[in-house]
């Protein structure tokens, strides 16, 4: 599903250049649930942003579902993001003046799906995350866990090939964190490919594979026995 | 891009961001409103000006006799010049092809009495064509005619305010009034756009006045109405030839500044028009400045709006919005708001001008303020257009920023 070869990325900080990713080689198969771990500054978020086409690598190859991702213009990247990728952010990133349902329907709007269909589908996904009765509420009326579930429903609504989650539990207490992880595991059980960036060990162990990043290189890549989050809920 | 769905999305955004919508709309509406009302008031000022100076006919020369200051052809200096009926006839005959009419004017102040009411009024003894020179409007009855001149009748045409003062609510026509000791029959009542003073006058036949003043044939002033086809240059040429003619007839040196005075309204009219033009330029300048500050205002708002929406734009881009989606949404939204509010501001402005009407005429010299609808629409479209351009630059920049940068924006 994801193939990465010798990926480099550096940021310019004034006159200095900060080399964040120093040759990443890594691949993910369909249906995997991968945790990307590392301390802050290890480059894990940068990697996820590049995988998510929110950012571009300096050098290296990236193939997503057999499609080489390179020399993308903004429009093309936007269409690929819409078609292939779903995002879940630490800070939820819901649009604050839109209701839960409208937020979920937004990626479908950019797929030019008719309004009615869009709303039906959005409701279906809200139902899946257990928030159907909150459909008309604004994000400000939802709790943190609910917001993240809406964000997950939004990410899944476009039926992406890969779900990318950047510290999805970073802003949540542990109980809610496990609820969210439970949801992510269930989505994975249905055969969806998911990448989770986290620095929390317990969250990482709820995935099936852990990739450790340190100073811009992968130092460890191991399969783990998955801990089911439902056990804690 | 213009699908129903896009518009629905825009309406929703507008509805749910009321403060932002209000701020944007208010700036535009206010700008257009100020522009329209200022421009209208300016026009009103101009109208008053035109009314003040446009009350008399403009194809007229006023000839005033003076006192010579240069000896000429055996006559000493300091000789008083007087016009007579012969001069009238001579001008009429010799300038026939340039003339529309000639009329004398003898002005006297007189105590006028009707029953118990009395007051001092200025009487003008004139010939019938004086009507055209002064643009007198007959309200009822009639003006003086040639038969009155020939018959030296004791008929008077009185101003609207004279009638009001002396007769109160009663009808003056056919009544007799005492004008400086002679009894005149009122045959007409007139009004005049020149203001109250003009309507406190009494017109009588000049021959009657001459009869009262011991059968003289002296005339105070001669008013010459020339053909309007002469134009400005023609009027100036006509003035100099009539000046030469009178000087020749009355033995006044061509170089004597005091023997004869001629007031040429055409010349004055030109000055007045220049003044009005300057007024118009000042008003246009202010209106232009208002539009410019409106454009700056709307640009600021657009900048603010885009800045405020940076994060939202990042989210939308992460969810698959193309840069074109982003720019077109922001622009359509701003065009929609600015157009609607621009026209609302315009309508309020036009409405205000209508409402004011002539209410400010007395104290503020603003008569019938109006704005050409074309000008108002043009200004509105200009503001909308500039607002759009001003919005386009930040919108495009926002559409181009990497979603990751936009998402980080807090």
mmCIF file of N, CA and C in Angstrom, chain B residues 81-188:
data_model
loop_
_atom_site.group_PDB
_atom_site.id
_atom_site.type_symbol
_atom_site.label_atom_id
_atom_site.label_comp_id
_atom_site.label_asym_id
_atom_site.label_seq_id
_atom_site.Cartn_x
_atom_site.Cartn_y
_atom_site.Cartn_z
ATOM 1 N N UNK B 81 -24.830 111.412 -18.083
ATOM 2 C CA UNK B 81 -25.447 110.833 -19.276
ATOM 3 C C UNK B 81 -26.837 110.360 -18.905
ATOM 4 N N UNK B 82 -27.773 110.589 -19.806
ATOM 5 C CA UNK B 82 -29.129 110.077 -19.564
ATOM 6 C C UNK B 82 -29.652 109.430 -20.831
ATOM 7 N N UNK B 83 -30.391 108.352 -20.648
ATOM 8 C CA UNK B 83 -31.029 107.704 -21.806
ATOM 9 C C UNK B 83 -32.425 108.257 -21.963
ATOM 10 N N UNK B 84 -32.846 108.277 -23.247
ATOM 11 C CA UNK B 84 -34.200 108.734 -23.530
ATOM 12 C C UNK B 84 -34.912 107.711 -24.407
ATOM 13 N N UNK B 85 -36.192 107.948 -24.580
ATOM 14 C CA UNK B 85 -36.985 107.027 -25.406
ATOM 15 C C UNK B 85 -36.417 106.888 -26.806
ATOM 16 N N UNK B 86 -35.818 107.998 -27.326
ATOM 17 C CA UNK B 86 -35.233 107.975 -28.666
ATOM 18 C C UNK B 86 -34.145 106.913 -28.766
ATOM 19 N N UNK B 87 -33.376 106.798 -27.665
ATOM 20 C CA UNK B 87 -32.276 105.824 -27.673
ATOM 21 C C UNK B 87 -32.820 104.407 -27.831
ATOM 22 N N UNK B 88 -33.899 104.152 -27.124
ATOM 23 C CA UNK B 88 -34.554 102.846 -27.232
ATOM 24 C C UNK B 88 -34.910 102.554 -28.677
ATOM 25 N N UNK B 89 -35.600 103.503 -29.278
ATOM 26 C CA UNK B 89 -36.071 103.326 -30.647
ATOM 27 C C UNK B 89 -34.889 103.151 -31.597
ATOM 28 N N UNK B 90 -33.822 103.965 -31.375
ATOM 29 C CA UNK B 90 -32.669 103.904 -32.261
ATOM 30 C C UNK B 90 -31.996 102.535 -32.179
ATOM 31 N N UNK B 91 -31.831 102.027 -30.944
ATOM 32 C CA UNK B 91 -31.206 100.698 -30.789
ATOM 33 C C UNK B 91 -32.052 99.649 -31.479
ATOM 34 N N UNK B 92 -33.329 99.767 -31.256
ATOM 35 C CA UNK B 92 -34.245 98.797 -31.844
ATOM 36 C C UNK B 92 -34.121 98.764 -33.366
ATOM 37 N N UNK B 93 -33.969 99.962 -33.939
ATOM 38 C CA UNK B 93 -33.910 100.062 -35.397
ATOM 39 C C UNK B 93 -32.556 99.586 -35.925
ATOM 40 N N UNK B 94 -31.475 100.051 -35.312
ATOM 41 C CA UNK B 94 -30.154 99.813 -35.886
ATOM 42 C C UNK B 94 -29.588 98.426 -35.603
ATOM 43 N N UNK B 95 -30.097 97.777 -34.559
ATOM 44 C CA UNK B 95 -29.561 96.426 -34.247
ATOM 45 C C UNK B 95 -30.603 95.354 -34.473
ATOM 46 N N UNK B 96 -31.569 95.690 -35.302
ATOM 47 C CA UNK B 96 -32.740 94.838 -35.431
ATOM 48 C C UNK B 96 -32.404 93.369 -35.614
ATOM 49 N N UNK B 97 -31.372 93.099 -36.459
ATOM 50 C CA UNK B 97 -31.108 91.690 -36.773
ATOM 51 C C UNK B 97 -30.491 90.894 -35.614
ATOM 52 N N UNK B 98 -29.982 91.622 -34.592
ATOM 53 C CA UNK B 98 -29.397 90.881 -33.440
ATOM 54 C C UNK B 98 -30.359 90.763 -32.274
ATOM 55 N N UNK B 99 -31.439 91.560 -32.368
ATOM 56 C CA UNK B 99 -32.246 91.751 -31.163
ATOM 57 C C UNK B 99 -33.441 90.833 -31.052
ATOM 58 N N UNK B 100 -33.772 90.516 -29.824
ATOM 59 C CA UNK B 100 -35.075 89.906 -29.559
ATOM 60 C C UNK B 100 -36.019 90.973 -29.031
ATOM 61 N N UNK B 101 -35.498 91.824 -28.187
ATOM 62 C CA UNK B 101 -36.331 92.907 -27.627
ATOM 63 C C UNK B 101 -35.449 93.954 -26.973
ATOM 64 N N UNK B 102 -36.049 95.108 -26.734
ATOM 65 C CA UNK B 102 -35.419 96.160 -25.941
ATOM 66 C C UNK B 102 -36.466 96.655 -24.957
ATOM 67 N N UNK B 103 -36.052 96.874 -23.728
ATOM 68 C CA UNK B 103 -37.015 97.438 -22.777
ATOM 69 C C UNK B 103 -36.308 98.420 -21.849
ATOM 70 N N UNK B 104 -36.987 99.495 -21.499
ATOM 71 C CA UNK B 104 -36.399 100.401 -20.512
ATOM 72 C C UNK B 104 -36.736 99.888 -19.123
ATOM 73 N N UNK B 105 -36.103 100.459 -18.139
ATOM 74 C CA UNK B 105 -36.476 100.149 -16.756
ATOM 75 C C UNK B 105 -36.252 101.419 -15.933
ATOM 76 N N UNK B 106 -37.302 101.863 -15.307
ATOM 77 C CA UNK B 106 -37.183 103.014 -14.410
ATOM 78 C C UNK B 106 -37.567 102.522 -13.033
ATOM 79 N N UNK B 107 -36.621 102.553 -12.115
ATOM 80 C CA UNK B 107 -36.880 102.003 -10.789
ATOM 81 C C UNK B 107 -37.146 103.139 -9.800
ATOM 82 N N UNK B 108 -38.244 103.024 -9.107
ATOM 83 C CA UNK B 108 -38.562 104.005 -8.063
ATOM 84 C C UNK B 108 -39.097 103.256 -6.862
ATOM 85 N N UNK B 109 -38.757 103.771 -5.692
ATOM 86 C CA UNK B 109 -39.352 103.192 -4.502
ATOM 87 C C UNK B 109 -40.611 103.982 -4.179
ATOM 88 N N UNK B 110 -41.652 103.305 -3.738
ATOM 89 C CA UNK B 110 -42.898 104.031 -3.478
ATOM 90 C C UNK B 110 -43.652 103.398 -2.320
ATOM 91 N N UNK B 111 -44.354 104.234 -1.611
ATOM 92 C CA UNK B 111 -45.227 103.726 -0.559
ATOM 93 C C UNK B 111 -46.506 103.252 -1.234
ATOM 94 N N UNK B 112 -46.839 102.017 -0.985
ATOM 95 C CA UNK B 112 -48.005 101.438 -1.644
ATOM 96 C C UNK B 112 -49.056 101.144 -0.586
ATOM 97 N N UNK B 113 -50.278 101.558 -0.885
ATOM 98 C CA UNK B 113 -51.341 101.392 0.095
ATOM 99 C C UNK B 113 -52.521 100.646 -0.498
ATOM 100 N N UNK B 114 -53.111 99.772 0.324
ATOM 101 C CA UNK B 114 -54.398 99.161 -0.023
ATOM 102 C C UNK B 114 -55.206 99.084 1.262
ATOM 103 N N UNK B 115 -56.329 99.801 1.291
ATOM 104 C CA UNK B 115 -57.119 99.909 2.511
ATOM 105 C C UNK B 115 -56.208 100.295 3.684
ATOM 106 N N UNK B 116 -56.185 99.465 4.739
ATOM 107 C CA UNK B 116 -55.368 99.858 5.889
ATOM 108 C C UNK B 116 -53.904 99.448 5.750
ATOM 109 N N UNK B 117 -53.632 98.535 4.803
ATOM 110 C CA UNK B 117 -52.284 98.007 4.680
ATOM 111 C C UNK B 117 -51.442 98.917 3.812
ATOM 112 N N UNK B 118 -50.167 99.077 4.250
ATOM 113 C CA UNK B 118 -49.268 99.838 3.380
ATOM 114 C C UNK B 118 -47.819 99.425 3.667
ATOM 115 N N UNK B 119 -47.005 99.597 2.639
ATOM 116 C CA UNK B 119 -45.587 99.276 2.798
ATOM 117 C C UNK B 119 -44.810 99.911 1.653
ATOM 118 N N UNK B 120 -43.498 99.971 1.835
ATOM 119 C CA UNK B 120 -42.667 100.493 0.753
ATOM 120 C C UNK B 120 -42.247 99.372 -0.176
ATOM 121 N N UNK B 121 -42.421 99.590 -1.464
ATOM 122 C CA UNK B 121 -42.013 98.594 -2.455
ATOM 123 C C UNK B 121 -41.248 99.287 -3.559
ATOM 124 N N UNK B 122 -40.485 98.520 -4.259
ATOM 125 C CA UNK B 122 -39.784 99.103 -5.391
ATOM 126 C C UNK B 122 -40.620 98.866 -6.633
ATOM 127 N N UNK B 123 -40.855 99.931 -7.354
ATOM 128 C CA UNK B 123 -41.644 99.798 -8.585
ATOM 129 C C UNK B 123 -40.696 99.868 -9.765
ATOM 130 N N UNK B 124 -41.024 99.115 -10.766
ATOM 131 C CA UNK B 124 -40.229 99.141 -11.989
ATOM 132 C C UNK B 124 -41.152 99.497 -13.130
ATOM 133 N N UNK B 125 -40.816 100.611 -13.773
ATOM 134 C CA UNK B 125 -41.597 101.002 -14.931
ATOM 135 C C UNK B 125 -40.900 100.423 -16.154
ATOM 136 N N UNK B 126 -41.610 99.580 -16.872
ATOM 137 C CA UNK B 126 -40.963 98.806 -17.926
ATOM 138 C C UNK B 126 -41.848 98.677 -19.152
ATOM 139 N N UNK B 127 -41.266 98.070 -20.206
ATOM 140 C CA UNK B 127 -42.044 97.712 -21.389
ATOM 141 C C UNK B 127 -42.359 96.213 -21.305
ATOM 142 N N UNK B 128 -43.337 95.743 -22.071
ATOM 143 C CA UNK B 128 -43.752 94.333 -21.965
ATOM 144 C C UNK B 128 -42.611 93.300 -22.064
ATOM 145 N N UNK B 129 -41.602 93.491 -22.916
ATOM 146 C CA UNK B 129 -40.580 92.422 -23.035
ATOM 147 C C UNK B 129 -39.738 92.229 -21.773
ATOM 148 N N UNK B 130 -39.891 93.144 -20.815
ATOM 149 C CA UNK B 130 -39.157 93.003 -19.562
ATOM 150 C C UNK B 130 -39.439 91.637 -18.921
ATOM 151 N N UNK B 131 -40.613 91.115 -19.225
ATOM 152 C CA UNK B 131 -41.021 89.788 -18.759
ATOM 153 C C UNK B 131 -39.948 88.740 -19.060
ATOM 154 N N UNK B 132 -39.364 88.853 -20.286
ATOM 155 C CA UNK B 132 -38.395 87.840 -20.709
ATOM 156 C C UNK B 132 -37.048 88.055 -20.021
ATOM 157 N N UNK B 133 -36.681 89.334 -19.849
ATOM 158 C CA UNK B 133 -35.385 89.641 -19.254
ATOM 159 C C UNK B 133 -35.327 89.143 -17.814
ATOM 160 N N UNK B 134 -36.440 89.272 -17.125
ATOM 161 C CA UNK B 134 -36.465 88.944 -15.700
ATOM 162 C C UNK B 134 -36.996 87.538 -15.447
ATOM 163 N N UNK B 135 -37.460 86.882 -16.515
ATOM 164 C CA UNK B 135 -38.106 85.556 -16.411
ATOM 165 C C UNK B 135 -39.235 85.585 -15.381
ATOM 166 N N UNK B 136 -40.045 86.635 -15.512
ATOM 167 C CA UNK B 136 -41.187 86.779 -14.613
ATOM 168 C C UNK B 136 -42.238 85.733 -14.981
ATOM 169 N N UNK B 137 -42.819 85.131 -13.941
ATOM 170 C CA UNK B 137 -43.852 84.119 -14.196
ATOM 171 C C UNK B 137 -45.186 84.677 -13.717
ATOM 172 N N UNK B 138 -46.139 84.764 -14.630
ATOM 173 C CA UNK B 138 -47.458 85.292 -14.271
ATOM 174 C C UNK B 138 -48.278 84.197 -13.606
ATOM 175 N N UNK B 139 -48.721 84.488 -12.367
ATOM 176 C CA UNK B 139 -49.535 83.504 -11.655
ATOM 177 C C UNK B 139 -51.002 83.646 -12.009
ATOM 178 N N UNK B 140 -51.438 84.900 -12.068
ATOM 179 C CA UNK B 140 -52.833 85.123 -12.466
ATOM 180 C C UNK B 140 -52.934 86.511 -13.075
ATOM 181 N N UNK B 141 -54.011 86.699 -13.827
ATOM 182 C CA UNK B 141 -54.168 87.959 -14.541
ATOM 183 C C UNK B 141 -53.219 87.995 -15.719
ATOM 184 N N UNK B 142 -52.702 89.159 -16.038
ATOM 185 C CA UNK B 142 -51.801 89.254 -17.190
ATOM 186 C C UNK B 142 -50.671 90.223 -16.906
ATOM 187 N N UNK B 143 -49.677 90.218 -17.804
ATOM 188 C CA UNK B 143 -48.565 91.159 -17.705
ATOM 189 C C UNK B 143 -48.948 92.411 -18.491
ATOM 190 N N UNK B 144 -48.085 93.411 -18.465
ATOM 191 C CA UNK B 144 -48.324 94.635 -19.232
ATOM 192 C C UNK B 144 -48.253 94.325 -20.726
ATOM 193 N N UNK B 145 -49.023 95.035 -21.542
ATOM 194 C CA UNK B 145 -48.905 94.842 -22.998
ATOM 195 C C UNK B 145 -48.703 96.175 -23.703
ATOM 196 N N UNK B 146 -48.553 96.122 -25.026
ATOM 197 C CA UNK B 146 -48.233 97.329 -25.804
ATOM 198 C C UNK B 146 -49.335 98.381 -25.693
ATOM 199 N N UNK B 147 -50.574 97.910 -25.548
ATOM 200 C CA UNK B 147 -51.684 98.858 -25.418
ATOM 201 C C UNK B 147 -51.533 99.670 -24.136
ATOM 202 N N UNK B 148 -51.051 99.024 -23.076
ATOM 203 C CA UNK B 148 -50.834 99.734 -21.816
ATOM 204 C C UNK B 148 -49.777 100.811 -22.015
ATOM 205 N N UNK B 149 -48.720 100.460 -22.793
ATOM 206 C CA UNK B 149 -47.643 101.423 -23.045
ATOM 207 C C UNK B 149 -48.191 102.610 -23.845
ATOM 208 N N UNK B 150 -48.911 102.263 -24.925
ATOM 209 C CA UNK B 150 -49.437 103.312 -25.793
ATOM 210 C C UNK B 150 -50.460 104.170 -25.048
ATOM 211 N N UNK B 151 -51.316 103.518 -24.263
ATOM 212 C CA UNK B 151 -52.369 104.248 -23.584
ATOM 213 C C UNK B 151 -51.946 104.839 -22.252
ATOM 214 N N UNK B 152 -50.709 104.580 -21.827
ATOM 215 C CA UNK B 152 -50.202 105.074 -20.539
ATOM 216 C C UNK B 152 -51.182 104.732 -19.420
ATOM 217 N N UNK B 153 -51.624 103.494 -19.420
ATOM 218 C CA UNK B 153 -52.647 103.075 -18.468
ATOM 219 C C UNK B 153 -52.080 102.993 -17.065
ATOM 220 N N UNK B 154 -52.954 103.126 -16.094
ATOM 221 C CA UNK B 154 -52.525 102.998 -14.696
ATOM 222 C C UNK B 154 -52.813 101.587 -14.222
ATOM 223 N N UNK B 155 -52.114 100.686 -14.847
ATOM 224 C CA UNK B 155 -52.241 99.284 -14.505
ATOM 225 C C UNK B 155 -50.952 98.826 -13.820
ATOM 226 N N UNK B 156 -51.093 97.947 -12.843
ATOM 227 C CA UNK B 156 -49.897 97.439 -12.155
ATOM 228 C C UNK B 156 -49.933 95.917 -12.100
ATOM 229 N N UNK B 157 -48.732 95.336 -12.251
ATOM 230 C CA UNK B 157 -48.585 93.889 -12.052
ATOM 231 C C UNK B 157 -47.763 93.736 -10.777
ATOM 232 N N UNK B 158 -48.326 93.072 -9.768
ATOM 233 C CA UNK B 158 -47.649 93.049 -8.463
ATOM 234 C C UNK B 158 -47.066 91.666 -8.164
ATOM 235 N N UNK B 159 -46.046 91.664 -7.350
ATOM 236 C CA UNK B 159 -45.403 90.404 -6.960
ATOM 237 C C UNK B 159 -46.285 89.596 -6.023
ATOM 238 N N UNK B 160 -46.016 88.316 -5.952
ATOM 239 C CA UNK B 160 -46.787 87.396 -5.115
ATOM 240 C C UNK B 160 -46.807 87.870 -3.657
ATOM 241 N N UNK B 161 -45.630 88.329 -3.183
ATOM 242 C CA UNK B 161 -45.532 88.718 -1.778
ATOM 243 C C UNK B 161 -46.195 90.066 -1.510
ATOM 244 N N UNK B 162 -46.248 90.910 -2.568
ATOM 245 C CA UNK B 162 -46.971 92.176 -2.417
ATOM 246 C C UNK B 162 -48.441 91.863 -2.178
ATOM 247 N N UNK B 163 -48.944 90.927 -2.980
ATOM 248 C CA UNK B 163 -50.351 90.541 -2.825
ATOM 249 C C UNK B 163 -50.586 89.972 -1.422
ATOM 250 N N UNK B 164 -49.624 89.110 -1.017
ATOM 251 C CA UNK B 164 -49.762 88.478 0.301
ATOM 252 C C UNK B 164 -49.762 89.540 1.410
ATOM 253 N N UNK B 165 -48.813 90.509 1.301
ATOM 254 C CA UNK B 165 -48.680 91.544 2.323
ATOM 255 C C UNK B 165 -49.925 92.424 2.398
ATOM 256 N N UNK B 166 -50.375 92.876 1.238
ATOM 257 C CA UNK B 166 -51.429 93.898 1.235
ATOM 258 C C UNK B 166 -52.834 93.315 1.256
ATOM 259 N N UNK B 167 -53.008 92.203 0.566
ATOM 260 C CA UNK B 167 -54.359 91.690 0.388
ATOM 261 C C UNK B 167 -54.657 90.503 1.278
ATOM 262 N N UNK B 168 -53.608 90.050 2.028
ATOM 263 C CA UNK B 168 -53.755 88.834 2.835
ATOM 264 C C UNK B 168 -54.245 87.701 1.939
ATOM 265 N N UNK B 169 -55.407 87.169 2.246
ATOM 266 C CA UNK B 169 -55.867 86.039 1.454
ATOM 267 C C UNK B 169 -56.758 86.438 0.287
ATOM 268 N N UNK B 170 -57.067 87.705 0.212
ATOM 269 C CA UNK B 170 -58.010 88.143 -0.819
ATOM 270 C C UNK B 170 -57.345 88.213 -2.187
ATOM 271 N N UNK B 171 -58.171 88.225 -3.219
ATOM 272 C CA UNK B 171 -57.666 88.270 -4.593
ATOM 273 C C UNK B 171 -57.394 89.726 -4.967
ATOM 274 N N UNK B 172 -56.203 90.015 -5.469
ATOM 275 C CA UNK B 172 -55.820 91.387 -5.763
ATOM 276 C C UNK B 172 -56.309 91.858 -7.137
ATOM 277 N N UNK B 173 -56.587 90.893 -8.006
ATOM 278 C CA UNK B 173 -56.920 91.253 -9.387
ATOM 279 C C UNK B 173 -58.158 92.161 -9.416
ATOM 280 N N UNK B 174 -58.021 93.270 -10.144
ATOM 281 C CA UNK B 174 -59.142 94.181 -10.289
ATOM 282 C C UNK B 174 -59.243 95.202 -9.163
ATOM 283 N N UNK B 175 -58.451 95.009 -8.105
ATOM 284 C CA UNK B 175 -58.479 95.960 -6.985
ATOM 285 C C UNK B 175 -57.604 97.164 -7.325
ATOM 286 N N UNK B 176 -57.840 98.239 -6.611
ATOM 287 C CA UNK B 176 -57.045 99.441 -6.848
ATOM 288 C C UNK B 176 -56.087 99.672 -5.700
ATOM 289 N N UNK B 177 -54.848 99.994 -6.032
ATOM 290 C CA UNK B 177 -53.859 100.287 -5.005
ATOM 291 C C UNK B 177 -53.293 101.674 -5.237
ATOM 292 N N UNK B 178 -52.811 102.255 -4.152
ATOM 293 C CA UNK B 178 -52.213 103.593 -4.231
ATOM 294 C C UNK B 178 -50.708 103.421 -4.271
ATOM 295 N N UNK B 179 -50.111 103.830 -5.410
ATOM 296 C CA UNK B 179 -48.660 103.713 -5.548
ATOM 297 C C UNK B 179 -48.067 105.110 -5.562
ATOM 298 N N UNK B 180 -47.481 105.498 -4.466
ATOM 299 C CA UNK B 180 -46.847 106.811 -4.373
ATOM 300 C C UNK B 180 -47.775 107.954 -4.761
ATOM 301 N N UNK B 181 -49.038 107.830 -4.403
ATOM 302 C CA UNK B 181 -49.965 108.916 -4.662
ATOM 303 C C UNK B 181 -50.820 108.750 -5.900
ATOM 304 N N UNK B 182 -50.510 107.811 -6.742
ATOM 305 C CA UNK B 182 -51.355 107.567 -7.908
ATOM 306 C C UNK B 182 -52.069 106.237 -7.729
ATOM 307 N N UNK B 183 -53.274 106.168 -8.242
ATOM 308 C CA UNK B 183 -54.048 104.946 -8.075
ATOM 309 C C UNK B 183 -53.848 104.043 -9.298
ATOM 310 N N UNK B 184 -53.481 102.787 -9.016
ATOM 311 C CA UNK B 184 -53.278 101.812 -10.102
ATOM 312 C C UNK B 184 -54.222 100.653 -9.901
ATOM 313 N N UNK B 185 -54.625 100.061 -11.023
ATOM 314 C CA UNK B 185 -55.468 98.872 -10.960
ATOM 315 C C UNK B 185 -54.563 97.646 -11.116
ATOM 316 N N UNK B 186 -54.748 96.699 -10.213
ATOM 317 C CA UNK B 186 -53.924 95.478 -10.301
ATOM 318 C C UNK B 186 -54.484 94.598 -11.406
ATOM 319 N N UNK B 187 -53.626 94.299 -12.401
ATOM 320 C CA UNK B 187 -54.098 93.442 -13.500
ATOM 321 C C UNK B 187 -53.432 92.061 -13.487
ATOM 322 N N UNK B 188 -52.403 91.925 -12.677
ATOM 323 C CA UNK B 188 -51.737 90.611 -12.669
ATOM 324 C C UNK B 188 -50.894 90.429 -11.412
#
